[in-house]
Amino acid sequence: MTDSIKRIVIAGGGTAGWMAAGLLSQTLGKNLDIKLVESDDIPTVGVGEATIPPLMTFHKMLDIDEREFLAEVNGTFKLGISFENWREKDHKYIHSFGYAGKDCWACSFLHFWLAGKAKGIDYPYGDYCAELLASHKNKFAVLPNGRMNYAYHMDAGRYAAFLRRRSEKLGVERVEGKIEKVNLNPDNGEIQSLTLASGKQVDGDFFIDCTGFRGLLIEQSLNAGFEDWSHWLPCDRALAVQTESVGEPIPYTRSIAHDAGWQWRIPLQNRVGNGLVYSSRYMSDEQARETLLGNLEGEPITDPKPIQFRTGTRRKHWVKNCLALGLASGFLEPLESTSIHLIQRSLVRFVQLFPASGQMVQSDIDEFNQQTKLEVERIRDFIILHYKVTERDDTPFWRYCKNMEIPAPLRQRIDLFSDSARVFKIENELFGEESWIQVMMGQGITPKAYHPMADVMTEKELADFLKKLRQSTEQLVAKLPSHQAFIDYYCKMPMAQAANG
């Protein structure tokens, strides 16, 4: 294999490419020559506009000021996702980033809530979660000591441009041009260089494939292989369009199920991002266009952009001297806003496993691929959950989802929760117990039993315990400003004051 890694070539820009350039230049840039090759003639997909809380960790690594970031990307805050029409038509619930109530070492708060419900103390589960309650009331604030879990809505194109400016200041060289050929070393099969349409050759020791669905390096040149998951996630197309805002931005993403998939609405400061995800087996392109345009809340400011995809993952994300990121590594529909997170996780994992003394060894590559495979499969199962656990059978699409076979680990998790309200987070898994609880209950699963620890309290003690938690949550949320008011205030706040919360 390559003796040492001194020159890294990132093939493709967009969110994935410039996130890679940003993190590598910030962490290892002093010892690396980093080039990013992209063409102005090749548009990026650019619809990954909703994020999840771990992005804040990525921004800390890059020393990004939150207020500067929000201004650059027309960003708003996000407390979770509202799922509408998923369980059944006209039903909705919110999967928030927060934690409800107070757990004990033996069981989660859910068990105490279930015990209270059995005794007639029947307040909504969301009343005990500040993020969920604030979402309903359209309130938000960045609180001291991380007392409010949140993420962002943002303009993906502006985010890539924002990261580009920072990366170039740290020495990343952008090379304009369309990649015509990937040149392999005849002796070891590694990528040796890229030939551009202009005839220019870009040499490197390590290559990061951010060429989108094409997988120009990882698949077309290195034959990584692809594992198809469309039998579990049958949506294969999307239409994206931007609209004018019709009101103040809400602090959550909306996911609205329709006859053959779902529609997203993502509020930014200056506009709303919309999209329709659907299965071409159950809905024609023309029907999808009519459905999307007939369910917009503001006037369109762009034409609907069609996107075709196949859900699944590369069998290997790191092959020889090439790492695949973003759409080049596979695709999980953005139902839980995990696309940018998977880019981030792969980059962090790559830095953690960066070849010792610059020399690649197969054990590092195998470890990367194993960890990535497990992480992607767990996220896949969480997304499948939304489709499988439904009461809808009103269309062929939903009947298929309701009756389809699912991965055995997911079936075990559903059965465990249904039987005894138990959820266990697997090591290094993205979605924790609270996420599984909120979605499974939101989709209609009511556990048959709860932990006996919840019956140790007397009925009065339990009632007082639940009342105190609910009141503290309500009091916290009552003090919060509206989402819009906080954005207006926070983005004008002096930097030192913002840093101190």
Coordinates of C-alpha atoms in Angstrom, one line a residue, residues 3-487:
D3 CA 4.0 4.2 2.0
S4 CA 2.8 7.5 3.5
I5 CA -0.1 9.9 3.3
K6 CA 1.0 13.5 2.6
R7 CA -1.4 14.5 -0.2
I8 CA -5.1 14.1 0.2
V9 CA -7.4 14.7 -2.8
I10 CA -11.1 15.3 -2.2
A11 CA -13.1 14.4 -5.3
G12 CA -16.2 16.6 -5.3
G13 CA -17.5 19.5 -3.3
G14 CA -20.9 20.1 -1.8
T15 CA -21.6 19.5 1.9
A16 CA -19.6 16.2 2.1
G17 CA -16.5 17.5 0.3
W18 CA -16.2 20.8 2.2
M19 CA -17.0 19.1 5.6
A20 CA -14.0 16.8 4.8
A21 CA -11.8 19.7 3.8
G22 CA -12.9 21.6 6.9
L23 CA -12.2 18.9 9.5
L24 CA -8.9 17.7 7.9
S25 CA -7.5 21.1 7.4
Q26 CA -8.4 22.0 11.0
T27 CA -6.9 18.9 12.6
L28 CA -4.2 17.5 10.3
G29 CA -3.7 20.4 7.9
K30 CA -0.3 21.3 9.0
N31 CA 1.1 18.0 7.9
L32 CA -1.0 17.5 4.7
D33 CA -1.4 18.9 1.3
I34 CA -5.2 19.0 0.7
K35 CA -6.8 19.6 -2.6
L36 CA -10.5 19.6 -3.4
V37 CA -11.6 19.0 -7.0
E38 CA -15.0 20.2 -8.1
S39 CA -16.7 21.5 -11.2
D40 CA -19.0 24.5 -11.4
D41 CA -20.9 22.7 -14.1
I42 CA -21.9 19.8 -11.9
P43 CA -24.7 20.8 -9.4
T44 CA -24.9 19.2 -6.0
V45 CA -28.0 17.7 -4.6
G46 CA -28.0 20.3 -1.9
V47 CA -31.2 19.4 0.0
G48 CA -29.7 18.3 3.3
E49 CA -31.1 21.2 5.2
A50 CA -32.1 19.6 8.6
T51 CA -29.5 18.4 11.1
I52 CA -29.3 16.7 14.5
P53 CA -27.5 17.8 17.7
P54 CA -24.1 16.0 17.1
L55 CA -23.4 18.6 14.5
M56 CA -22.6 21.0 17.3
T57 CA -19.7 18.8 18.3
F58 CA -18.4 19.0 14.7
H59 CA -18.6 22.8 14.9
K60 CA -16.7 22.9 18.1
M61 CA -13.9 20.9 16.4
L62 CA -13.8 23.5 13.7
D63 CA -14.1 26.4 16.2
I64 CA -17.2 27.8 14.5
D65 CA -19.1 30.6 16.1
E66 CA -22.7 29.7 16.3
R67 CA -24.1 33.1 15.5
E68 CA -21.8 33.6 12.5
F69 CA -22.9 30.2 11.2
L70 CA -26.6 31.0 11.6
A71 CA -26.2 34.2 9.7
E72 CA -24.2 32.6 6.9
V73 CA -26.7 29.8 6.3
N74 CA -30.0 31.6 7.1
G75 CA -30.3 29.1 9.9
T76 CA -33.0 28.5 12.4
F77 CA -33.1 26.2 15.4
K78 CA -34.6 22.7 15.5
L79 CA -35.9 20.8 18.6
G80 CA -37.1 17.7 16.7
I81 CA -39.4 16.4 14.0
S82 CA -43.1 16.5 13.7
F83 CA -44.5 13.3 12.1
E84 CA -47.9 13.8 10.6
N85 CA -50.2 11.1 9.1
W86 CA -47.6 8.4 9.8
R87 CA -49.5 6.4 12.4
E88 CA -52.8 7.2 10.8
K89 CA -54.3 10.1 8.8
D90 CA -54.7 13.3 10.9
H91 CA -52.6 12.0 13.7
K92 CA -49.3 13.6 14.6
Y93 CA -46.5 13.4 17.2
I94 CA -43.1 14.9 17.7
H95 CA -39.8 13.1 18.0
S96 CA -37.9 15.6 20.0
F97 CA -34.2 15.8 21.0
G98 CA -35.1 16.0 24.6
Y99 CA -35.4 13.6 27.6
A100 CA -38.7 13.2 29.5
G101 CA -38.9 13.2 33.2
K102 CA -36.3 11.6 35.4
D103 CA -34.9 8.0 35.1
C104 CA -33.7 5.7 37.8
W105 CA -30.9 3.2 37.5
A106 CA -33.3 0.3 36.9
C107 CA -35.7 1.7 34.4
S108 CA -36.5 4.8 32.4
F109 CA -39.0 7.5 33.3
L110 CA -41.4 5.9 30.9
H111 CA -42.2 3.2 33.4
F112 CA -43.2 5.7 36.0
W113 CA -45.3 7.5 33.5
L114 CA -47.0 4.2 32.6
A115 CA -47.6 3.4 36.3
G116 CA -49.2 6.8 36.7
K117 CA -51.4 6.3 33.6
A118 CA -52.6 3.0 35.0
K119 CA -53.6 4.9 38.2
G120 CA -55.5 7.6 36.3
I121 CA -52.7 10.2 36.2
D122 CA -53.0 10.7 32.4
Y123 CA -51.0 13.7 31.2
P124 CA -49.3 13.5 27.8
Y125 CA -45.8 12.1 27.9
G126 CA -44.6 15.2 26.1
D127 CA -45.6 17.4 29.1
Y128 CA -42.5 16.0 30.9
C129 CA -40.0 16.9 28.1
A130 CA -39.0 20.5 27.7
E131 CA -37.9 20.2 24.0
L132 CA -41.2 18.6 23.1
L133 CA -43.3 21.0 24.9
A134 CA -41.4 24.0 23.6
S135 CA -41.9 22.7 20.0
H136 CA -45.7 22.7 20.5
K137 CA -45.6 26.2 21.8
N138 CA -43.1 27.5 19.2
K139 CA -40.6 28.6 21.8
F140 CA -36.8 28.3 22.0
A141 CA -33.7 29.6 23.7
V142 CA -30.1 28.5 24.0
L143 CA -29.9 27.8 27.8
P144 CA -26.8 27.6 30.1
N145 CA -25.3 24.2 30.8
G146 CA -26.9 22.6 27.7
R147 CA -30.4 22.4 29.3
M148 CA -32.0 22.5 25.8
N149 CA -31.0 20.0 23.2
Y150 CA -31.2 21.3 19.7
A151 CA -29.9 21.3 16.1
Y152 CA -30.3 23.5 13.1
H153 CA -32.2 24.1 9.8
M154 CA -29.9 25.6 7.2
D155 CA -29.3 26.3 3.6
A156 CA -27.0 23.4 2.4
G157 CA -25.5 25.3 -0.5
R158 CA -24.6 28.2 1.8
Y159 CA -23.2 25.8 4.4
A160 CA -20.8 24.3 1.8
A161 CA -19.7 27.8 0.8
F162 CA -19.2 28.8 4.4
L163 CA -17.0 25.7 5.0
R164 CA -15.1 26.4 1.8
R165 CA -14.1 29.9 2.9
R166 CA -12.8 28.6 6.2
S167 CA -11.0 25.6 4.6
E168 CA -9.2 27.8 2.0
K169 CA -8.0 30.1 4.7
L170 CA -6.4 27.0 6.3
G171 CA -4.6 26.1 3.1
V172 CA -7.0 23.8 1.2
E173 CA -6.6 24.3 -2.6
R174 CA -9.7 24.2 -4.7
V175 CA -9.1 22.8 -8.2
E176 CA -11.8 23.6 -10.7
G177 CA -12.6 20.9 -13.2
K178 CA -14.6 17.9 -14.2
I179 CA -13.1 14.5 -13.5
E180 CA -12.8 12.5 -16.7
K181 CA -10.7 9.6 -15.5
V182 CA -9.6 7.9 -12.4
N183 CA -6.0 6.5 -12.8
L184 CA -5.1 3.3 -10.9
N185 CA -1.6 2.1 -10.0
P186 CA -1.1 -1.0 -12.1
D187 CA 1.0 -2.6 -9.3
N188 CA -1.3 -2.4 -6.3
G189 CA -4.7 -1.2 -7.7
E190 CA -4.7 2.0 -5.6
I191 CA -5.9 5.3 -7.1
Q192 CA -2.9 7.2 -8.3
S193 CA -4.4 10.4 -9.8
L194 CA -7.4 12.0 -11.4
T195 CA -7.4 13.3 -14.9
L196 CA -9.6 16.4 -15.5
A197 CA -11.4 17.4 -18.7
S198 CA -8.8 20.1 -19.2
G199 CA -6.1 17.4 -19.3
K200 CA -4.7 18.4 -15.9
Q201 CA -3.7 15.6 -13.6
V202 CA -4.2 15.7 -9.9
D203 CA -2.0 13.3 -8.0
G204 CA -2.5 12.1 -4.4
D205 CA -1.7 9.6 -1.8
F206 CA -5.3 9.3 -0.5
F207 CA -8.6 10.1 -2.1
I208 CA -12.0 11.0 -0.6
D209 CA -14.9 10.2 -2.9
C210 CA -17.6 12.9 -2.6
T211 CA -18.9 12.5 -6.2
G212 CA -22.5 11.8 -5.1
F213 CA -24.6 8.9 -6.3
R214 CA -22.1 8.1 -9.1
G215 CA -19.5 6.9 -6.7
L216 CA -16.9 7.6 -9.4
L217 CA -14.0 6.5 -7.3
I218 CA -15.3 4.0 -4.7
E219 CA -17.6 2.1 -7.0
Q220 CA -16.8 2.8 -10.7
S221 CA -13.1 2.5 -10.1
L222 CA -12.7 0.3 -7.0
N223 CA -15.8 -1.8 -7.2
A224 CA -16.8 -1.5 -3.5
G225 CA -20.1 -3.2 -4.1
F226 CA -23.6 -2.0 -3.0
E227 CA -26.1 -3.5 -0.5
D228 CA -29.6 -2.7 -1.6
W229 CA -32.2 -1.9 1.1
S230 CA -35.1 -0.9 -1.1
H231 CA -37.1 -3.9 0.0
W232 CA -37.2 -2.3 3.5
L233 CA -37.2 1.4 2.3
P234 CA -39.1 1.4 -1.0
C235 CA -39.0 5.2 -1.7
D236 CA -36.7 5.8 -4.6
R237 CA -37.4 9.3 -5.8
A238 CA -37.8 12.9 -4.5
L239 CA -38.8 16.3 -5.7
A240 CA -37.3 19.4 -3.9
V241 CA -38.6 22.9 -4.2
Q242 CA -38.1 26.2 -2.2
T243 CA -41.0 28.4 -1.2
E244 CA -41.6 31.8 0.3
S245 CA -42.2 31.9 4.1
V246 CA -45.8 32.4 5.1
G247 CA -45.1 33.0 8.8
E248 CA -42.5 32.9 11.5
P249 CA -40.2 29.8 11.4
I250 CA -41.2 26.9 13.7
P251 CA -38.4 25.2 15.8
Y252 CA -38.9 21.7 14.2
T253 CA -39.0 19.9 10.9
R254 CA -42.3 18.7 9.5
S255 CA -42.5 15.2 8.0
I256 CA -46.0 14.7 6.4
A257 CA -46.8 11.2 5.2
H258 CA -48.8 10.9 1.9
D259 CA -50.2 8.0 -0.1
A260 CA -46.8 6.7 -1.2
G261 CA -44.1 8.3 1.0
W262 CA -43.7 11.6 2.8
Q263 CA -43.2 15.3 2.4
W264 CA -40.7 17.5 4.3
R265 CA -41.0 21.2 5.3
I266 CA -37.9 22.9 6.7
P267 CA -38.2 26.5 7.8
L268 CA -35.2 28.8 7.3
Q269 CA -34.9 32.5 8.1
N270 CA -35.7 33.6 4.6
R271 CA -37.6 30.7 3.0
V272 CA -38.9 27.2 3.4
G273 CA -37.3 24.0 2.0
N274 CA -39.9 21.5 0.7
G275 CA -39.6 18.1 -0.7
L276 CA -41.6 15.0 -1.6
V277 CA -40.1 11.5 -1.1
Y278 CA -42.0 8.8 -2.9
S279 CA -41.9 5.3 -4.3
S280 CA -42.1 5.2 -8.1
R281 CA -43.8 1.8 -7.8
Y282 CA -46.8 3.4 -6.2
M283 CA -46.8 6.9 -7.5
S284 CA -45.9 8.3 -10.9
D285 CA -43.6 11.3 -11.3
E286 CA -46.6 13.4 -12.5
Q287 CA -48.7 12.4 -9.5
A288 CA -45.7 13.3 -7.2
R289 CA -45.4 16.7 -8.8
E290 CA -49.1 17.4 -8.4
T291 CA -49.0 16.2 -4.8
L292 CA -46.0 18.4 -3.9
L293 CA -47.2 21.6 -5.6
G294 CA -50.7 21.0 -4.2
N295 CA -49.4 20.9 -0.6
L296 CA -47.2 24.0 -0.4
E297 CA -47.9 26.7 2.1
G298 CA -46.0 29.5 0.2
E299 CA -45.4 30.5 -3.4
P300 CA -42.6 28.5 -5.1
I301 CA -39.4 30.4 -5.7
T302 CA -37.6 27.5 -7.6
D303 CA -38.8 24.8 -10.0
P304 CA -39.2 21.3 -8.5
K305 CA -35.9 19.5 -8.7
P306 CA -36.1 15.7 -9.3
I307 CA -33.8 13.3 -7.5
Q308 CA -33.5 9.6 -8.1
F309 CA -31.9 7.3 -5.6
R310 CA -31.6 3.8 -4.3
T311 CA -31.6 3.1 -0.6
G312 CA -28.6 1.1 0.6
T313 CA -25.0 1.3 1.4
R314 CA -21.6 0.5 -0.1
R315 CA -20.4 -2.9 1.1
K316 CA -17.1 -1.2 2.0
H317 CA -16.8 2.6 2.7
W318 CA -12.9 2.5 2.7
V319 CA -11.2 0.6 -0.1
K320 CA -7.5 0.7 -0.6
N321 CA -6.6 4.4 -0.5
C322 CA -10.1 5.7 -1.0
L323 CA -12.8 6.7 1.5
A324 CA -16.4 7.3 0.4
L325 CA -18.5 10.1 2.0
G326 CA -22.0 11.4 1.7
L327 CA -24.1 10.1 -1.2
A328 CA -21.0 8.3 -2.7
S329 CA -21.1 6.0 0.4
G330 CA -24.8 5.1 0.1
F331 CA -28.2 6.6 0.8
L332 CA -30.7 6.6 3.7
E333 CA -33.6 8.8 3.0
P334 CA -33.5 12.0 5.2
L335 CA -36.4 11.0 7.4
E336 CA -34.5 11.5 10.6
S337 CA -32.0 14.1 9.2
T338 CA -29.0 11.6 9.4
S339 CA -27.2 12.4 6.1
I340 CA -24.9 15.1 7.4
H341 CA -24.4 13.2 10.6
L342 CA -23.1 10.2 8.7
I343 CA -20.6 12.4 6.9
Q344 CA -19.5 13.8 10.2
R345 CA -19.1 10.4 11.8
S346 CA -17.1 8.9 8.9
L347 CA -14.8 11.9 9.0
V348 CA -14.2 11.7 12.8
R349 CA -13.7 7.9 12.5
F350 CA -11.2 8.5 9.7
V351 CA -9.2 11.0 11.8
Q352 CA -9.3 8.6 14.7
L353 CA -8.0 5.7 12.5
F354 CA -5.7 7.9 10.4
P355 CA -2.8 5.7 9.5
A356 CA -0.1 5.6 12.1
S357 CA 3.1 7.2 10.8
G358 CA 1.2 7.9 7.7
Q359 CA 1.2 4.2 6.6
M360 CA -2.1 2.4 5.9
V361 CA -2.6 -1.0 7.3
Q362 CA -5.5 -3.3 6.5
S363 CA -6.6 -3.7 10.1
D364 CA -7.4 0.0 10.3
I365 CA -9.4 -0.2 7.1
D366 CA -11.3 -3.3 8.3
E367 CA -12.1 -1.6 11.7
F368 CA -13.4 1.5 9.9
N369 CA -15.7 -0.6 7.6
Q370 CA -17.0 -2.7 10.5
Q371 CA -17.8 0.3 12.7
T372 CA -19.4 2.1 9.8
K373 CA -21.5 -0.9 8.8
L374 CA -22.9 -1.3 12.3
E375 CA -23.7 2.4 12.7
V376 CA -25.5 2.6 9.3
E377 CA -27.5 -0.6 9.9
R378 CA -28.8 0.8 13.3
I379 CA -29.9 4.0 11.7
R380 CA -31.5 2.0 8.9
D381 CA -33.5 0.0 11.4
F382 CA -34.7 3.2 13.1
I383 CA -36.0 4.6 9.8
I384 CA -37.7 1.3 8.9
L385 CA -39.5 1.5 12.2
H386 CA -41.5 4.5 11.1
Y387 CA -42.8 2.7 8.0
K388 CA -43.4 -0.7 9.6
V389 CA -45.2 0.3 12.8
T390 CA -48.3 2.0 11.4
E391 CA -52.0 1.6 11.5
R392 CA -52.4 2.8 7.9
D393 CA -53.5 0.4 5.3
D394 CA -55.4 2.9 3.1
T395 CA -53.0 2.6 0.1
P396 CA -51.0 -0.2 -1.6
F397 CA -47.8 1.6 -0.4
W398 CA -48.8 1.6 3.3
R399 CA -50.1 -2.0 3.1
Y400 CA -46.7 -3.1 1.8
C401 CA -44.9 -1.3 4.6
K402 CA -47.2 -2.6 7.3
N403 CA -46.8 -6.2 6.1
M404 CA -43.1 -6.3 5.0
E405 CA -40.6 -8.5 6.7
I406 CA -38.0 -6.5 8.7
P407 CA -34.5 -7.1 10.1
A408 CA -34.5 -9.5 13.1
P409 CA -32.8 -7.0 15.4
L410 CA -35.5 -4.4 14.7
R411 CA -38.2 -7.0 15.3
Q412 CA -36.6 -7.9 18.7
R413 CA -36.6 -4.2 19.7
I414 CA -40.2 -3.7 18.8
D415 CA -41.3 -6.9 20.7
L416 CA -39.3 -5.9 23.7
F417 CA -40.8 -2.5 23.9
S418 CA -44.3 -3.8 23.3
D419 CA -44.0 -6.5 25.9
S420 CA -42.3 -4.6 28.7
A421 CA -41.6 -1.0 27.7
R422 CA -37.8 -1.7 27.6
V423 CA -35.3 -0.1 25.3
F424 CA -31.6 -0.6 25.4
K425 CA -29.2 1.6 23.5
I426 CA -26.4 -0.4 21.7
E427 CA -22.9 0.9 22.1
N428 CA -22.1 3.8 19.8
E429 CA -25.6 3.9 18.5
L430 CA -26.9 7.3 17.3
F431 CA -30.5 7.1 18.5
G432 CA -30.9 6.5 22.3
E433 CA -33.6 5.1 24.4
E434 CA -35.7 8.3 24.4
S435 CA -35.8 8.5 20.6
W436 CA -37.0 4.9 20.3
I437 CA -39.6 5.6 23.0
Q438 CA -41.0 8.7 21.4
V439 CA -41.2 7.1 18.0
M440 CA -42.6 3.8 19.0
M441 CA -45.3 5.4 21.2
G442 CA -46.0 8.0 18.6
Q443 CA -46.5 5.2 16.0
G444 CA -49.0 3.6 18.3
I445 CA -47.2 1.0 20.4
T446 CA -48.5 0.9 23.9
P447 CA -46.4 -1.3 26.2
K448 CA -48.3 -4.1 27.9
A449 CA -46.4 -3.9 31.2
Y450 CA -43.9 -1.7 33.1
H451 CA -41.0 -2.3 35.6
P452 CA -42.1 -3.1 39.2
M453 CA -39.7 -0.4 40.4
A454 CA -42.5 2.1 39.4
D455 CA -44.8 0.5 42.0
V456 CA -42.4 1.0 44.9
M457 CA -43.9 4.5 45.5
T458 CA -47.3 4.9 47.0
E459 CA -49.9 6.3 44.7
K460 CA -49.6 9.7 46.4
E461 CA -45.8 9.6 46.1
L462 CA -46.0 8.8 42.5
A463 CA -48.6 11.5 41.9
D464 CA -46.4 14.1 43.6
F465 CA -43.3 12.9 41.7
L466 CA -45.1 13.3 38.4
K467 CA -46.7 16.6 39.3
K468 CA -43.4 18.1 40.3
L469 CA -41.6 17.0 37.1
R470 CA -44.5 18.3 34.9
Q471 CA -44.6 21.6 36.7
S472 CA -40.8 22.2 36.4
T473 CA -41.0 21.4 32.7
E474 CA -43.9 23.8 32.2
Q475 CA -42.2 26.5 34.2
L476 CA -39.0 26.2 32.2
V477 CA -40.9 26.4 28.8
A478 CA -43.1 29.3 30.0
K479 CA -40.0 31.5 30.4
L480 CA -38.7 30.9 26.9
P481 CA -39.2 33.5 24.2
S482 CA -40.7 32.7 20.8
H483 CA -38.4 31.0 18.3
Q484 CA -38.4 34.0 16.1
A485 CA -37.8 36.5 19.0
F486 CA -34.8 34.4 20.1
I487 CA -33.3 34.3 16.6

